[in-house]
Short mmCIF file of C-alpha atoms and ligand atoms in Angstrom, two decimals:
data_model
loop_
_atom_site.label_atom_id
_atom_site.label_comp_id
_atom_site.label_asym_id
_atom_site.label_seq_id
_atom_site.Cartn_x
_atom_site.Cartn_y
_atom_site.Cartn_z
CA UNK A 1 -0.58 -3.36 19.86
CA UNK A 2 1.48 -6.27 21.17
CA UNK A 3 2.73 -9.53 19.64
CA UNK A 4 -0.19 -11.28 21.43
CA UNK A 5 -2.55 -9.64 18.91
CA UNK A 6 -1.10 -11.66 16.05
CA UNK A 7 -2.24 -15.03 17.47
CA UNK A 8 1.06 -16.66 16.70
CA UNK A 9 1.71 -20.26 17.74
CA UNK A 10 2.98 -20.44 21.37
CA UNK A 11 6.31 -21.92 20.27
CA UNK A 12 6.86 -18.88 18.05
CA UNK A 13 5.82 -16.50 20.81
CA UNK A 14 8.47 -18.18 22.97
CA UNK A 15 11.06 -17.24 20.32
CA UNK A 16 9.79 -13.67 20.16
CA UNK A 17 10.16 -13.37 23.91
CA UNK A 18 13.58 -14.99 23.94
CA UNK A 19 14.71 -12.52 21.27
CA UNK A 20 13.63 -9.70 23.59
CA UNK A 21 11.01 -8.24 21.27
CA UNK A 22 8.32 -6.59 23.36
CA UNK A 23 6.51 -4.24 20.98
CA UNK A 24 6.07 -4.87 17.25
CA UNK A 25 7.77 -2.33 14.97
CA UNK A 26 5.49 -0.25 12.69
CA UNK A 27 5.94 -2.54 9.68
CA UNK A 28 5.28 -5.59 11.86
CA UNK A 29 2.04 -4.01 13.10
CA UNK A 30 0.88 -3.22 9.59
CA UNK A 31 2.04 -6.25 7.67
CA UNK A 32 1.79 -9.28 9.97
CA UNK A 33 -2.05 -9.30 10.22
CA UNK A 34 -2.66 -9.37 6.43
CA UNK A 35 0.11 -11.95 5.96
CA UNK A 36 -1.52 -14.14 8.63
CA UNK A 37 -4.73 -13.85 6.60
CA UNK A 38 -2.93 -15.20 3.57
CA UNK A 39 -2.69 -11.95 1.61
CA UNK A 40 0.16 -11.15 -0.76
CA UNK A 41 2.24 -8.19 0.45
CA UNK A 42 4.47 -5.50 -0.95
CA UNK A 43 6.60 -4.27 1.92
CA UNK A 44 8.43 -1.07 1.11
CA UNK A 45 10.95 -1.12 3.91
CA UNK A 46 14.65 -0.99 4.52
CA UNK A 47 16.84 -3.17 6.69
CA UNK A 48 16.54 -2.08 10.29
CA UNK A 49 12.76 -1.77 10.28
CA UNK A 50 12.17 -5.30 11.58
CA UNK A 51 11.11 -6.61 8.17
CA UNK A 52 12.76 -10.03 8.63
CA UNK A 53 10.38 -10.91 11.46
CA UNK A 54 7.49 -9.61 9.34
CA UNK A 55 7.83 -12.54 6.99
CA UNK A 56 9.46 -15.08 9.30
CA UNK A 57 6.86 -15.08 12.08
CA UNK A 58 3.77 -15.71 9.89
CA UNK A 59 5.75 -18.12 7.67
CA UNK A 60 6.82 -20.21 10.64
CA UNK A 61 3.29 -20.11 12.03
CA UNK A 62 2.00 -21.55 8.74
CA UNK A 63 4.76 -24.16 8.48
CA UNK A 64 3.80 -25.58 11.85
CA UNK A 65 0.52 -26.66 10.25
CA UNK A 66 2.20 -28.26 7.21
CA UNK A 67 4.04 -31.57 6.76
CA UNK A 68 7.55 -31.61 8.21
CA UNK A 69 10.63 -32.21 6.10
CA UNK A 70 9.22 -30.48 3.00
CA UNK A 71 10.18 -26.98 1.92
CA UNK A 72 7.10 -24.85 2.63
CA UNK A 73 8.78 -21.45 2.66
CA UNK A 74 11.37 -20.13 0.22
CA UNK A 75 13.10 -16.82 0.88
CA UNK A 76 15.10 -15.40 -1.99
CA UNK A 77 17.96 -13.16 -0.86
CA UNK A 78 20.39 -11.07 -2.89
CA UNK A 79 23.54 -11.98 -0.94
CA UNK A 80 24.97 -14.83 1.09
CA UNK A 81 25.37 -12.46 4.04
CA UNK A 82 21.68 -11.66 4.06
CA UNK A 83 20.82 -15.35 3.58
CA UNK A 84 22.98 -16.27 6.58
CA UNK A 85 21.50 -13.45 8.65
CA UNK A 86 17.99 -14.62 7.83
CA UNK A 87 18.86 -18.17 8.85
CA UNK A 88 20.22 -16.85 12.13
CA UNK A 89 16.91 -15.04 12.71
CA UNK A 90 15.09 -18.32 12.00
CA UNK A 91 17.30 -20.09 14.52
CA UNK A 92 16.56 -17.43 17.10
CA UNK A 93 12.84 -16.83 16.55
CA UNK A 94 12.07 -20.44 15.68
CA UNK A 95 14.19 -22.07 18.37
CA UNK A 96 11.21 -23.75 20.02
CA UNK A 97 9.45 -24.73 16.79
CA UNK A 98 11.82 -27.45 15.64
CA UNK A 99 11.64 -26.04 12.11
CA UNK A 100 14.80 -26.52 10.09
CA UNK A 101 16.30 -24.15 7.56
CA UNK A 102 19.07 -24.07 4.99
CA UNK A 103 21.05 -21.18 3.50
CA UNK A 104 21.75 -21.80 -0.18
CA UNK A 105 24.37 -19.72 -2.00
CA UNK A 106 27.19 -20.13 -4.48
CA UNK A 107 30.93 -20.08 -3.96
CA UNK A 108 30.80 -23.22 -1.80
CA UNK A 109 30.37 -26.87 -2.77
CA UNK A 110 26.92 -28.16 -3.66
CA UNK A 111 27.31 -31.50 -1.89
CA UNK A 112 26.87 -30.26 1.64
CA UNK A 113 23.75 -28.32 0.61
CA UNK A 114 22.37 -31.39 -1.15
CA UNK A 115 22.89 -33.50 1.97
CA UNK A 116 21.12 -30.94 4.14
CA UNK A 117 18.25 -30.72 1.64
CA UNK A 118 17.92 -34.51 1.63
CA UNK A 119 17.79 -34.61 5.40
CA UNK A 120 14.54 -32.58 5.22
CA UNK A 121 14.16 -28.85 5.84
CA UNK A 122 11.07 -26.59 5.95
CA UNK A 123 12.63 -23.22 5.09
CA UNK A 124 15.13 -22.48 2.33
CA UNK A 125 16.87 -19.11 2.24
CA UNK A 126 18.54 -18.90 -1.14
CA UNK A 127 20.46 -16.65 -3.51
CA UNK A 128 19.03 -16.86 -7.03
CA UNK A 129 21.97 -18.35 -8.97
CA UNK A 130 22.69 -21.32 -6.74
CA UNK A 131 18.99 -21.94 -6.21
CA UNK A 132 18.60 -22.33 -9.98
CA UNK A 133 21.52 -24.78 -10.01
CA UNK A 134 19.66 -26.93 -7.49
CA UNK A 135 16.38 -26.60 -9.37
CA UNK A 136 17.99 -27.66 -12.67
CA UNK A 137 19.88 -30.55 -11.06
CA UNK A 138 16.70 -31.71 -9.35
CA UNK A 139 18.33 -31.54 -5.94
CA UNK A 140 15.66 -29.30 -4.40
CA UNK A 141 11.95 -30.09 -4.16
CA UNK A 142 9.75 -27.00 -4.20
CA UNK A 143 6.49 -28.80 -4.90
CA UNK A 144 5.20 -28.15 -1.37
CA UNK A 145 5.92 -24.43 -1.40
CA UNK A 146 3.33 -22.38 0.43
CA UNK A 147 5.04 -19.02 0.98
CA UNK A 148 7.54 -17.30 -1.29
CA UNK A 149 9.45 -14.26 -0.02
CA UNK A 150 11.43 -12.01 -2.34
CA UNK A 151 13.64 -10.02 0.00
CA UNK A 152 15.46 -6.77 -0.90
CA UNK A 153 14.07 -6.94 -4.41
CA UNK A 154 15.63 -3.66 -5.54
CA UNK A 155 19.09 -4.85 -4.55
CA UNK A 156 18.47 -8.11 -6.37
CA UNK A 157 17.60 -6.22 -9.54
CA UNK A 158 20.59 -3.91 -9.18
CA UNK A 159 22.73 -7.03 -9.11
CA UNK A 160 21.19 -8.29 -12.35
CA UNK A 161 19.16 -11.16 -10.88
CA UNK A 162 15.89 -10.30 -12.60
CA UNK A 163 16.15 -13.06 -15.27
CA UNK A 164 17.02 -15.60 -12.55
CA UNK A 165 14.05 -14.51 -10.44
CA UNK A 166 11.76 -14.93 -13.42
CA UNK A 167 13.14 -18.43 -14.08
CA UNK A 168 12.64 -19.36 -10.43
CA UNK A 169 9.06 -18.08 -10.48
CA UNK A 170 8.31 -20.40 -13.40
CA UNK A 171 9.51 -23.38 -11.39
CA UNK A 172 7.53 -22.87 -8.19
CA UNK A 173 3.93 -23.60 -7.31
CA UNK A 174 1.45 -21.05 -8.58
CA UNK A 175 -0.85 -21.51 -5.65
CA UNK A 176 1.18 -19.82 -2.98
CA UNK A 177 1.40 -16.64 -0.96
CA UNK A 178 4.01 -14.18 -2.18
CA UNK A 179 5.65 -11.45 -0.11
CA UNK A 180 7.96 -8.93 -1.73
CA UNK A 181 10.16 -6.52 0.19
CA UNK A 182 12.06 -3.64 -1.30
CA UNK A 183 13.44 -0.31 -0.09
CA UNK A 184 12.40 1.40 -3.34
CA UNK A 185 9.96 0.56 -6.08
CA UNK A 186 11.62 1.13 -9.47
CA UNK A 187 9.76 0.26 -12.65
CA UNK A 188 11.18 -3.27 -13.01
CA UNK A 189 9.91 -4.21 -9.59
CA UNK A 190 6.51 -2.69 -10.17
CA UNK A 191 6.24 -4.81 -13.30
CA UNK A 192 7.27 -7.94 -11.45
CA UNK A 193 4.76 -7.17 -8.71
CA UNK A 194 2.00 -6.78 -11.25
CA UNK A 195 2.85 -10.07 -12.93
CA UNK A 196 3.47 -12.08 -9.78
CA UNK A 197 1.47 -10.88 -6.79
CA UNK A 198 -2.27 -11.32 -6.41
CA UNK A 199 -4.20 -8.33 -5.18
CA UNK A 200 -1.35 -7.36 -2.85
CA UNK A 201 -1.54 -5.14 0.22
CA UNK A 202 1.12 -2.42 0.19
CA UNK A 203 2.85 -1.51 3.43
CA UNK A 204 5.35 1.30 3.50
CA UNK A 205 7.86 2.11 6.18
CA UNK A 206 11.16 3.89 6.21
CA UNK A 207 12.84 6.96 4.89
CA UNK A 208 12.55 6.44 1.18
CA UNK A 209 8.95 5.28 1.26
CA UNK A 210 6.56 7.73 -0.37
CA UNK A 211 4.56 7.98 2.84
CA UNK A 212 7.46 9.75 4.51
CA UNK A 213 8.92 11.90 1.81
CA UNK A 214 5.84 12.73 -0.20
CA UNK A 215 3.21 15.15 0.94
CA UNK A 216 -0.18 14.16 -0.38
CA UNK A 217 -3.09 16.44 -1.02
CA UNK A 218 -6.33 16.30 -2.97
CA UNK A 219 -7.95 19.14 -4.84
CA UNK A 220 -11.69 18.59 -5.07
CA UNK A 221 -12.95 19.99 -8.36
CA UNK A 222 -15.63 19.41 -10.95
CA UNK A 223 -14.61 17.38 -13.97
CA UNK A 224 -14.88 20.25 -16.45
CA UNK A 225 -12.66 22.54 -14.34
CA UNK A 226 -9.72 20.18 -13.94
CA UNK A 227 -7.55 21.71 -16.65
CA UNK A 228 -8.17 25.29 -15.50
CA UNK A 229 -7.29 24.27 -11.95
CA UNK A 230 -4.15 22.49 -13.13
CA UNK A 231 -3.03 25.55 -15.07
CA UNK A 232 -3.74 27.80 -12.11
CA UNK A 233 -1.76 25.49 -9.84
CA UNK A 234 1.23 25.44 -12.19
CA UNK A 235 1.18 29.23 -12.48
CA UNK A 236 1.08 29.79 -8.75
CA UNK A 237 3.52 27.16 -7.53
CA UNK A 238 7.20 26.71 -8.03
CA UNK A 239 7.72 23.29 -9.55
CA UNK A 240 10.72 21.43 -10.89
CA UNK A 241 9.78 18.41 -13.00
CA UNK A 242 6.08 17.65 -13.06
CA UNK A 243 4.55 14.33 -14.08
CA UNK A 244 0.85 14.56 -14.91
CA UNK A 245 -1.17 11.34 -15.11
CA UNK A 246 -4.35 10.97 -17.10
CA UNK A 247 -6.67 8.01 -17.37
CA UNK A 248 -6.69 7.67 -21.14
CA UNK A 249 -4.49 8.41 -24.13
CA UNK A 250 -7.04 10.84 -25.51
CA UNK A 251 -7.10 12.79 -22.29
CA UNK A 252 -3.28 12.86 -22.24
CA UNK A 253 -3.42 14.38 -25.73
CA UNK A 254 -6.01 16.92 -24.74
CA UNK A 255 -4.38 17.99 -21.48
CA UNK A 256 -0.98 18.33 -23.15
CA UNK A 257 -2.51 20.49 -25.86
CA UNK A 258 -4.37 22.68 -23.36
CA UNK A 259 -1.20 23.19 -21.30
CA UNK A 260 0.74 24.14 -24.43
CA UNK A 261 -1.96 26.63 -25.31
CA UNK A 262 -1.66 28.10 -21.85
CA UNK A 263 2.04 28.71 -22.50
CA UNK A 264 3.70 25.69 -20.89
CA UNK A 265 6.32 23.61 -22.62
CA UNK A 266 5.01 20.06 -22.37
CA UNK A 267 5.95 16.57 -23.52
CA UNK A 268 3.64 13.61 -23.52
CA UNK A 269 3.87 9.84 -23.70
CA UNK A 270 1.17 7.30 -24.31
CA UNK A 271 0.79 4.00 -26.04
CA UNK A 272 -0.30 5.41 -29.39
CA UNK A 273 2.91 7.34 -29.92
CA UNK A 274 5.71 5.75 -31.92
CA UNK A 275 8.60 4.44 -29.83
CA UNK A 276 11.02 7.12 -31.09
CA UNK A 277 8.61 9.90 -30.10
CA UNK A 278 8.10 8.36 -26.68
CA UNK A 279 11.85 8.08 -26.23
CA UNK A 280 12.35 11.68 -27.32
CA UNK A 281 9.70 12.83 -24.82
CA UNK A 282 11.32 10.84 -22.02
CA UNK A 283 14.79 12.09 -22.89
CA UNK A 284 13.71 15.71 -22.86
CA UNK A 285 11.98 15.19 -19.51
CA UNK A 286 14.97 13.39 -18.02
CA UNK A 287 17.40 16.05 -19.22
CA UNK A 288 15.17 18.78 -17.79
CA UNK A 289 14.68 20.60 -21.09
CA UNK A 290 10.95 19.91 -20.73
CA UNK A 291 9.57 20.29 -17.22
CA UNK A 292 6.08 18.87 -17.66
CA UNK A 293 5.33 15.37 -18.89
CA UNK A 294 1.76 14.18 -19.43
CA UNK A 295 1.46 10.41 -19.37
CA UNK A 296 -0.89 7.49 -19.06
CA UNK A 297 -0.10 4.83 -16.43
CA UNK A 298 1.12 2.24 -18.85
CA UNK A 299 3.32 4.60 -20.82
CA UNK A 300 4.80 6.02 -17.63
CA UNK A 301 6.23 2.69 -16.50
CA UNK A 302 9.95 2.97 -16.47
CA UNK A 303 10.01 6.66 -15.75
CA UNK A 304 12.49 7.09 -12.96
CA UNK A 305 13.39 10.70 -12.78
CA UNK A 306 15.00 11.49 -9.48
CA UNK A 307 14.11 15.14 -9.51
CA UNK A 308 10.37 14.84 -10.07
CA UNK A 309 9.01 17.44 -7.68
CA UNK A 310 5.31 16.95 -8.38
CA UNK A 311 3.20 14.00 -9.38
CA UNK A 312 -0.21 15.29 -10.39
CA UNK A 313 -3.04 12.86 -10.81
CA UNK A 314 -5.21 14.70 -13.29
CA UNK A 315 -7.39 11.62 -13.05
CA UNK A 316 -7.62 9.43 -10.00
CA UNK A 317 -5.82 6.10 -10.50
CA UNK A 318 -7.89 2.90 -10.48
CA UNK A 319 -6.64 1.47 -7.20
CA UNK A 320 -4.66 2.23 -4.08
CA UNK A 321 -1.71 0.32 -5.50
CA UNK A 322 -1.76 2.33 -8.70
CA UNK A 323 -1.81 5.48 -6.58
CA UNK A 324 1.18 4.27 -4.56
CA UNK A 325 3.07 3.43 -7.72
CA UNK A 326 2.39 6.77 -9.32
CA UNK A 327 3.40 8.83 -6.36
CA UNK A 328 6.39 6.56 -5.76
CA UNK A 329 8.02 8.45 -8.59
CA UNK A 330 8.41 11.53 -6.48
CA UNK A 331 9.97 11.83 -3.06
CA UNK A 332 12.72 9.39 -3.97
CA UNK A 333 15.90 9.05 -2.01
CA UNK A 334 14.95 11.52 0.66
CA UNK A 335 13.97 14.31 -1.66
CA UNK A 336 10.74 15.98 -0.72
CA UNK A 337 8.02 15.32 -3.26
CA UNK A 338 4.49 16.54 -3.64
CA UNK A 339 1.67 14.37 -4.88
CA UNK A 340 -1.63 15.98 -5.67
CA UNK A 341 -4.78 14.55 -7.06
CA UNK A 342 -7.66 16.32 -8.73
CA UNK A 343 -10.71 14.55 -7.41
CA UNK A 344 -14.35 14.67 -8.32
CA UNK A 345 -17.19 13.43 -6.16
CA UNK A 346 -16.93 10.05 -7.91
CA UNK A 347 -13.51 9.41 -6.37
CA UNK A 348 -14.67 9.48 -2.74
CA UNK A 349 -14.46 5.78 -1.90
CA UNK A 350 -10.98 5.36 -3.38
CA UNK A 351 -9.79 8.38 -1.41
CA UNK A 352 -11.01 6.69 1.74
CA UNK A 353 -9.13 3.50 0.81
CA UNK A 354 -5.93 5.48 0.28
CA UNK A 355 -6.37 7.23 3.60
CA UNK A 356 -6.76 3.84 5.25
CA UNK A 357 -3.50 2.61 3.75
CA UNK A 358 -1.65 5.79 4.63
CA UNK A 359 -3.29 5.73 8.01
CA UNK A 360 -3.75 9.49 7.75
CA UNK A 361 -6.25 11.82 6.16
CA UNK A 362 -5.36 13.40 2.84
CA UNK A 363 -5.38 17.16 3.01
CA UNK A 364 -8.21 18.78 0.99
CA UNK A 365 -7.06 21.98 -0.63
CA UNK A 366 -9.11 24.71 -2.25
CA UNK A 367 -7.24 27.11 -4.52
CA UNK A 368 -8.07 30.55 -3.23
CA UNK A 369 -9.57 32.88 -5.82
CA UNK A 370 -10.22 30.05 -8.29
CA UNK A 371 -13.74 30.17 -9.64
CA UNK A 372 -15.13 26.75 -8.75
CA UNK A 373 -18.56 27.84 -9.90
CA UNK A 374 -17.77 28.29 -13.59
CA UNK A 375 -20.50 26.31 -15.31
CA UNK A 376 -19.74 23.42 -17.64
CA UNK A 377 -19.82 24.37 -21.31
CA UNK A 378 -23.14 23.57 -22.91
CA UNK A 379 -22.78 20.54 -25.11
CA UNK A 380 -25.04 20.37 -28.10
CA UNK A 381 -25.81 17.23 -30.07
CA UNK A 382 -25.41 13.85 -28.40
CA UNK A 383 -26.18 13.81 -24.66
CA UNK A 384 -23.14 13.24 -22.42
CA UNK A 385 -22.86 9.68 -21.10
CA UNK A 386 -23.77 9.15 -17.48
CA UNK A 387 -20.33 8.86 -15.81
CA UNK A 388 -21.65 7.54 -12.54
CA UNK A 389 -19.63 4.51 -11.49
CA UNK A 390 -21.31 3.67 -8.25
CA UNK A 391 -18.72 5.40 -6.05
CA UNK A 392 -20.14 7.35 -3.18
CA UNK A 393 -20.03 11.15 -3.31
CA UNK A 394 -17.02 13.02 -2.00
CA UNK A 395 -17.33 13.45 1.73
CA UNK A 396 -16.84 17.18 2.02
CA UNK A 397 -18.11 18.39 -1.30
CA UNK A 398 -16.19 20.49 -3.75
CA UNK A 399 -15.66 23.63 -1.74
CA UNK A 400 -14.55 21.95 1.45
CA UNK A 401 -10.80 22.23 1.30
CA UNK A 402 -8.33 24.11 3.42
CA UNK A 403 -5.58 26.52 2.69
P1 AMP B 1 15.62 -6.24 10.24
O1 AMP B 1 15.07 -4.95 9.71
O2 AMP B 1 14.69 -7.37 10.03
O3 AMP B 1 17.00 -6.49 9.70
O4 AMP B 1 15.74 -6.08 11.82
C1 AMP B 1 16.62 -5.16 12.44
C2 AMP B 1 16.91 -5.53 13.88
O5 AMP B 1 15.78 -5.27 14.69
C3 AMP B 1 17.26 -6.98 14.09
O6 AMP B 1 18.37 -7.03 14.94
C4 AMP B 1 16.04 -7.57 14.78
O7 AMP B 1 16.39 -8.62 15.64
C5 AMP B 1 15.50 -6.39 15.53
N1 AMP B 1 14.04 -6.43 15.75
C6 AMP B 1 13.10 -6.79 14.85
N2 AMP B 1 11.86 -6.64 15.36
C7 AMP B 1 12.00 -6.17 16.60
C8 AMP B 1 11.10 -5.81 17.65
N3 AMP B 1 9.77 -5.88 17.49
N4 AMP B 1 11.62 -5.35 18.81
C9 AMP B 1 12.94 -5.24 18.95
N5 AMP B 1 13.86 -5.57 18.02
C10 AMP B 1 13.41 -6.03 16.85
#
C-alpha cells in the first residue's frame, strides 16, 4: 500500500513527499481509510508509530473542503511539548495547503493566543486547561468543529485531565468525527470511549496493544459443555490470575458456583451484588488471594489487574470492541497474556469480524481427551427457548480445532 491509495488532496501529498514519507506505517495503513470515510476511531498506539500523521492527513484533507478561518479540527494534547510537536507536523505536512494552526497551552499570556485566534485558524492543538479558559472567556469559536482528536488519552488521564476533557466535550459540536489515541486502554478511557465515540473502529499497533502481547484462541464447544471444558482447561493449564466473562449475572452466579464445586477458589462480581461485596471480590482478586474472578462486562469495568494471565470469554462478547476491551485486561505492559473464548456455532460471524480486525485467523483449539460428544441433559417441563440469533454456523464445526 502507498500513500496514493488514500486519495489525499494533492497539496497534502506534496507535504507527505516533502517530509520524505514513502510507505505508510502499519497504523497509517489501517486507520487512514476509515478516518477518510468519516468513521470514529480508537487508535491504540504509542508515539513513534506514525500516529500523528494518521489524524493530521485526513483532518487536513477534510479542512480543505471547509470554510477557511474557522476552527474545523481540534486536537487535545496532554502537554505543551506534544502540542508544539503536532503544530510542527502540521507545518511540515500541510506546508502547501495554506491551512493555519495554533498551539494553545498555559504558562504563557493569553493575549497572543487570542490575537492568533482572531486572525483565523483552521486547526487548534490545545492542552485542556488553557483551552477551557478560552472557551469560558469566549475567545475561541468551536462552532464549526468537524473533527475532534483526543491524543495520548491515557497520559491525559494520568495527569488528571478527565474532568476538563468532559467539560470540553460538552462545549463542542455533537455532530463531529472523533478520533481517540491512547497507548493503553484503562477503564476510564473505555468509559469515555463508550460515552463519546460513535460505533468506532479500533486499530491497534505497538508493544502494549493486545494484538501483540496477547495470544488469542477459540475453543469451539457446545453450549452445555462450556463449564466442563472450562474446568478441564483450568486443571490442565498453569494460570496466574484468571478473569472469566459471562453474558449475564445469572450465568456469572452459576459458573462461579460450578467452579467452586469443582474445587476452585472463586470470586465473582456483577451488578446485583452489594458494593461492599463487589469491592471485597475485587480486593481479593487484586491481592492474589483469589485467582479466579467471574464477572459480567459491566461489573468488570475498572478491573485493572496487571498480572491477569488469562481472560476467558465463557460467553462471546457482543461486539468486536467489547472483545478488544475484555482482552485488553491481559497482556498489559509487555506481559504475555492469553485470551481464550468458548464459542458455539452461533458465534461464527463475530469471530470472522474479530479476525478481520486482528488481520489474522484465531487459532481453533480442541482439548485432547475431552468428551465433546457428551449429550445435553434432558430437560423436562418447559421446552428450551430457540437460541438462534441469525448468526451463521461456525465455519469448522465443533471438532475442528488444532492442538
Ligand atoms: P509519531 O508516532 O506520529 O510521533 O511519528 C514518529 C516519527 O515518524 C515522526 O518523526 C514522523 O515524522 C515519522 N513518520 C510518520 N509517518 C511516517 C512514514 N510513513 N514514513 C516515515 N516516517 C514517518
